[in-house]
Structures are given as structure tokens and as C-alpha cells.
């Protein structure tokens, strides 16, 4: 997304977790004085699929410092997520171009995420409270289940794409192109652009 304006400077921001500001926490185990955040999120698909079991799979993996072998339990769970998830980037994703039958120009890769505009700096939006590299989390993943929205003061909305620009939000497609999308994009078109394998035709006039 190089060349497109972001909401925030590339600096460290307060890290909040369950209401605790770890910047000021009296906890010797916490050495984080601040964290990097992102204004963008990956396309996880057109419906939310609970990958909580994958966390158990991660615990079942052989220690990488040992030999890095993934257990059969973990492989089964990762395969289940891949089968049921319609997006491109998600927990344990190993998507290839051949896994995007709808076409790379018709499928979102990643894009701008919605953030409560009152919390750009504070980290009090539950969809923007973790660090940049937290992995599978609302902070870094979004779905096209819900309509996109321009940032609104005081309103938290997890899982939604959107942005601070009044004219639209930017999305990178799987072919590497970047498009400015309208907030008024038809819900069905937006949903389809998040699903890499539904076979639905995209009407460019409705973008």
C-alpha cells in the first residue's frame, strides 16, 4: 500500500490488554514500552470461521527448537481451517495462486481496516489494541461479511474493512493492483470479493 496515506505515524503506541496499559504497568515480566500498529488488515473471507481449535493445534506442534515437525493433530486442524475459510490470509494460510479460482483480480488480498476514530492513538478500539505482529486477531484480519465503513467517532466495529478517507477505502487485490473502493459498494459484490472460490461473477459497474 506504499504511497497511500495512513492515519498514524510509524511510532510506538500504548499497548492495552484487558484495560491495563502495559506502558505504565508495574510488572517486571512486561518490558514493552509501546507497540507498532497497522492501518491495514488481511482478507479472511466472506464469513467468520472460528479457528480457536487451531490454538490448540499450535500447542500440539513439536517445539521448533527441537526439529520443527508439525504433529498430525496440527496438520488435521490446519487442513480443516483451509477447507472452511474462504479468504486468502488467515491462521496457518498456505494459499497459492492456484487456490484462487475466482481470479486474482477479483479477490481481495488485504486492505484498510475500520477503526474508531477516537482511538487512533490510545489503542482502546478492541479491533486495534494489539501489536502489529500479533498474528491471528481482529487487529490484523477482516471479513467481507459486513459492509465497509468510514471511521466513526465512538463506534467500535470488529472485523470491518474501511478507512479514514471520506471518498473510499483502499484494497489491494491478489494480482498486486490497488483500488479505491466506495463505501456504498453493493454488499453482495463486497462479499464476493472476499471469497476466493465462490465462482460468482463480479460486475465492475457495482464496485
Short mmCIF file of C-alpha atoms in Angstrom, two decimals:
data_model
loop_
_atom_site.label_atom_id
_atom_site.label_comp_id
_atom_site.label_asym_id
_atom_site.label_seq_id
_atom_site.Cartn_x
_atom_site.Cartn_y
_atom_site.Cartn_z
CA UNK A 1 0.00 0.00 0.00
CA UNK A 2 3.05 2.24 -0.44
CA UNK A 3 2.17 5.77 -1.46
CA UNK A 4 -1.26 5.81 0.20
CA UNK A 5 -1.75 7.96 3.29
CA UNK A 6 -2.23 6.24 6.64
CA UNK A 7 -3.89 7.55 9.76
CA UNK A 8 -0.88 7.40 12.04
CA UNK A 9 2.84 7.96 12.26
CA UNK A 10 5.23 5.00 12.35
CA UNK A 11 5.87 5.21 16.09
CA UNK A 12 5.18 3.05 19.15
CA UNK A 13 1.74 3.30 20.73
CA UNK A 14 0.42 2.25 24.16
CA UNK A 15 -0.32 -1.45 24.48
CA UNK A 16 -3.65 -2.13 26.15
CA UNK A 17 -4.86 -5.55 27.24
CA UNK A 18 -7.98 -6.02 29.35
CA UNK A 19 -7.82 -2.38 30.37
CA UNK A 20 -4.19 -2.49 31.52
CA UNK A 21 -1.77 -0.04 29.98
CA UNK A 22 1.46 -2.03 29.91
CA UNK A 23 3.44 1.12 29.26
CA UNK A 24 2.88 2.00 32.91
CA UNK A 25 2.25 -1.43 34.38
CA UNK A 26 4.30 -2.39 37.42
CA UNK A 27 5.16 -5.80 36.05
CA UNK A 28 8.74 -6.99 35.71
CA UNK A 29 7.68 -9.56 33.11
CA UNK A 30 6.42 -6.83 30.79
CA UNK A 31 9.20 -4.94 29.07
CA UNK A 32 7.10 -3.46 26.26
CA UNK A 33 7.08 0.32 26.35
CA UNK A 34 4.90 0.51 23.27
CA UNK A 35 3.89 -1.38 20.16
CA UNK A 36 3.64 -0.81 16.42
CA UNK A 37 0.15 -0.84 14.93
CA UNK A 38 -1.20 -1.20 11.42
CA UNK A 39 -3.97 0.54 9.50
CA UNK A 40 -4.38 -2.49 7.26
CA UNK A 41 -5.78 -5.99 7.61
CA UNK A 42 -5.76 -9.26 5.69
CA UNK A 43 -8.76 -10.66 3.82
CA UNK A 44 -10.01 -13.67 5.78
CA UNK A 45 -13.05 -14.27 3.60
CA UNK A 46 -16.77 -13.61 3.43
CA UNK A 47 -17.74 -15.29 6.68
CA UNK A 48 -16.20 -15.61 10.11
CA UNK A 49 -14.82 -19.07 10.76
CA UNK A 50 -13.80 -19.83 14.33
CA UNK A 51 -10.21 -21.02 14.32
CA UNK A 52 -9.97 -21.34 18.10
CA UNK A 53 -9.10 -25.06 17.74
CA UNK A 54 -6.00 -24.02 15.83
CA UNK A 55 -4.62 -22.50 19.00
CA UNK A 56 -4.77 -25.98 20.49
CA UNK A 57 -3.02 -27.28 17.41
CA UNK A 58 -0.22 -24.80 17.89
CA UNK A 59 0.27 -26.17 21.38
CA UNK A 60 0.36 -29.67 19.89
CA UNK A 61 3.18 -28.78 17.49
CA UNK A 62 6.64 -30.09 18.22
CA UNK A 63 8.91 -27.40 19.59
CA UNK A 64 10.56 -25.65 16.65
CA UNK A 65 13.84 -25.68 18.52
CA UNK A 66 13.63 -29.48 18.51
CA UNK A 67 13.04 -30.47 14.91
CA UNK A 68 10.21 -28.27 13.68
CA UNK A 69 7.93 -31.20 12.82
CA UNK A 70 4.20 -30.42 12.88
CA UNK A 71 2.17 -33.11 14.59
CA UNK A 72 -0.62 -34.98 12.78
CA UNK A 73 -3.15 -33.30 15.07
CA UNK A 74 -1.97 -29.86 14.00
CA UNK A 75 -1.98 -30.85 10.32
CA UNK A 76 -5.60 -32.04 10.53
CA UNK A 77 -6.74 -28.83 12.19
CA UNK A 78 -4.85 -26.63 9.74
CA UNK A 79 -6.39 -28.58 6.85
CA UNK A 80 -9.85 -28.06 8.34
CA UNK A 81 -9.31 -24.31 8.54
CA UNK A 82 -8.10 -24.21 4.91
CA UNK A 83 -11.17 -26.15 3.77
CA UNK A 84 -13.66 -23.92 5.58
CA UNK A 85 -12.07 -20.50 5.20
CA UNK A 86 -12.91 -18.54 2.04
CA UNK A 87 -10.29 -15.81 2.28
CA UNK A 88 -6.63 -15.62 1.35
CA UNK A 89 -4.71 -14.74 4.51
CA UNK A 90 -5.72 -16.42 7.75
CA UNK A 91 -4.26 -18.51 10.56
CA UNK A 92 -1.91 -21.15 9.04
CA UNK A 93 -2.72 -19.97 5.49
CA UNK A 94 -0.69 -21.56 2.69
CA UNK A 95 -2.78 -20.23 -0.22
CA UNK A 96 -1.23 -20.32 -3.69
CA UNK A 97 -2.37 -18.65 -6.91
CA UNK A 98 -3.91 -21.96 -7.96
CA UNK A 99 -6.08 -21.82 -4.82
CA UNK A 100 -7.82 -18.66 -6.07
CA UNK A 101 -10.12 -19.98 -8.82
CA UNK A 102 -12.16 -16.76 -8.87
CA UNK A 103 -9.10 -14.96 -10.23
CA UNK A 104 -6.50 -12.77 -8.59
CA UNK A 105 -8.01 -9.57 -9.97
CA UNK A 106 -11.40 -10.46 -8.44
CA UNK A 107 -10.19 -11.31 -4.95
CA UNK A 108 -9.11 -9.05 -2.09
CA UNK A 109 -5.69 -9.71 -0.58
CA UNK A 110 -5.66 -7.03 2.11
CA UNK A 111 -6.82 -3.51 2.69
CA UNK A 112 -7.57 -0.65 5.01
CA UNK A 113 -9.38 -1.54 8.21
CA UNK A 114 -12.09 0.33 10.08
CA UNK A 115 -11.00 1.95 13.36
CA UNK A 116 -12.96 4.00 15.90
CA UNK A 117 -11.58 7.45 15.06
CA UNK A 118 -11.47 8.44 18.74
CA UNK A 119 -8.92 5.71 19.45
CA UNK A 120 -6.23 6.07 16.78
CA UNK A 121 -3.62 6.78 19.44
CA UNK A 122 -4.96 5.13 22.60
CA UNK A 123 -5.43 1.53 21.47
CA UNK A 124 -8.86 1.37 23.10
CA UNK A 125 -10.58 0.00 19.98
CA UNK A 126 -10.80 -3.76 20.56
CA UNK A 127 -10.00 -4.25 16.88
CA UNK A 128 -6.87 -2.14 17.13
CA UNK A 129 -5.45 -2.83 20.60
CA UNK A 130 -2.75 -5.40 19.86
CA UNK A 131 0.68 -5.22 18.27
CA UNK A 132 1.34 -5.26 14.52
CA UNK A 133 2.73 -8.81 14.57
CA UNK A 134 0.21 -10.39 16.95
CA UNK A 135 -0.88 -12.86 14.25
CA UNK A 136 -4.43 -14.21 14.10
CA UNK A 137 -6.51 -11.42 15.61
CA UNK A 138 -9.16 -8.83 14.76
CA UNK A 139 -6.37 -6.28 14.56
CA UNK A 140 -4.81 -7.92 11.50
CA UNK A 141 -7.71 -9.77 9.86
CA UNK A 142 -11.04 -8.59 8.50
CA UNK A 143 -14.04 -10.16 6.72
CA UNK A 144 -16.41 -9.10 3.96
CA UNK A 145 -19.35 -10.47 5.95
CA UNK A 146 -20.07 -6.90 6.95
CA UNK A 147 -20.30 -3.72 4.89
CA UNK A 148 -17.26 -1.41 4.90
CA UNK A 149 -17.44 1.90 6.71
CA UNK A 150 -15.66 5.20 7.05
CA UNK A 151 -14.17 5.62 10.55
CA UNK A 152 -16.78 6.90 13.01
CA UNK A 153 -16.07 8.58 16.38
CA UNK A 154 -17.10 6.46 19.36
CA UNK A 155 -18.10 3.40 17.34
CA UNK A 156 -16.11 0.15 17.55
CA UNK A 157 -16.83 -2.42 14.85
CA UNK A 158 -14.63 -5.50 14.77
CA UNK A 159 -13.97 -7.30 11.55
CA UNK A 160 -14.91 -4.47 9.16
CA UNK A 161 -12.85 -3.03 6.32
CA UNK A 162 -12.91 0.75 5.93
CA UNK A 163 -10.81 3.84 6.39
CA UNK A 164 -10.42 7.46 7.32
CA UNK A 165 -10.78 8.74 3.73
CA UNK A 166 -14.21 10.23 3.04
CA UNK A 167 -14.08 9.20 -0.62
CA UNK A 168 -13.50 5.47 -0.07
CA UNK A 169 -11.13 2.82 1.26
CA UNK A 170 -8.18 1.18 -0.48
CA UNK A 171 -7.91 -2.56 -1.14
CA UNK A 172 -5.01 -4.50 -2.64
CA UNK A 173 -6.11 -7.31 -4.93
CA UNK A 174 -4.34 -10.64 -5.28
CA UNK A 175 -2.94 -9.55 -8.66
CA UNK A 176 -0.99 -6.77 -6.91
CA UNK A 177 -3.22 -3.91 -8.03
CA UNK A 178 -4.67 -1.38 -5.58
CA UNK A 179 -8.17 0.01 -5.95
CA UNK A 180 -10.13 2.64 -4.12
CA UNK A 181 -13.48 1.11 -3.22
CA UNK A 182 -16.66 3.02 -2.43
CA UNK A 183 -18.27 2.65 0.99
CA UNK A 184 -21.52 2.22 -0.92
CA UNK A 185 -20.26 -0.85 -2.78
CA UNK A 186 -23.07 -3.39 -3.06
CA UNK A 187 -22.97 -5.78 -0.12
CA UNK A 188 -23.03 -8.87 -2.34
CA UNK A 189 -20.18 -7.60 -4.51
CA UNK A 190 -18.07 -6.79 -1.46
CA UNK A 191 -18.82 -10.24 -0.04
CA UNK A 192 -17.81 -11.97 -3.27
CA UNK A 193 -14.54 -10.06 -3.49
CA UNK A 194 -13.64 -11.55 -0.11
CA UNK A 195 -14.32 -15.13 -1.24
CA UNK A 196 -11.60 -16.63 -3.41
CA UNK A 197 -13.61 -19.66 -4.53
CA UNK A 198 -17.37 -18.97 -4.78
CA UNK A 199 -17.40 -18.72 -8.58
CA UNK A 200 -19.56 -15.62 -8.51
CA UNK A 201 -19.23 -13.13 -11.37
CA UNK A 202 -18.15 -9.61 -10.35
CA UNK A 203 -19.91 -6.70 -12.02
CA UNK A 204 -17.28 -3.95 -12.23
CA UNK A 205 -20.02 -1.33 -12.50
CA UNK A 206 -21.11 -2.12 -8.94
CA UNK A 207 -17.71 -1.64 -7.33
#
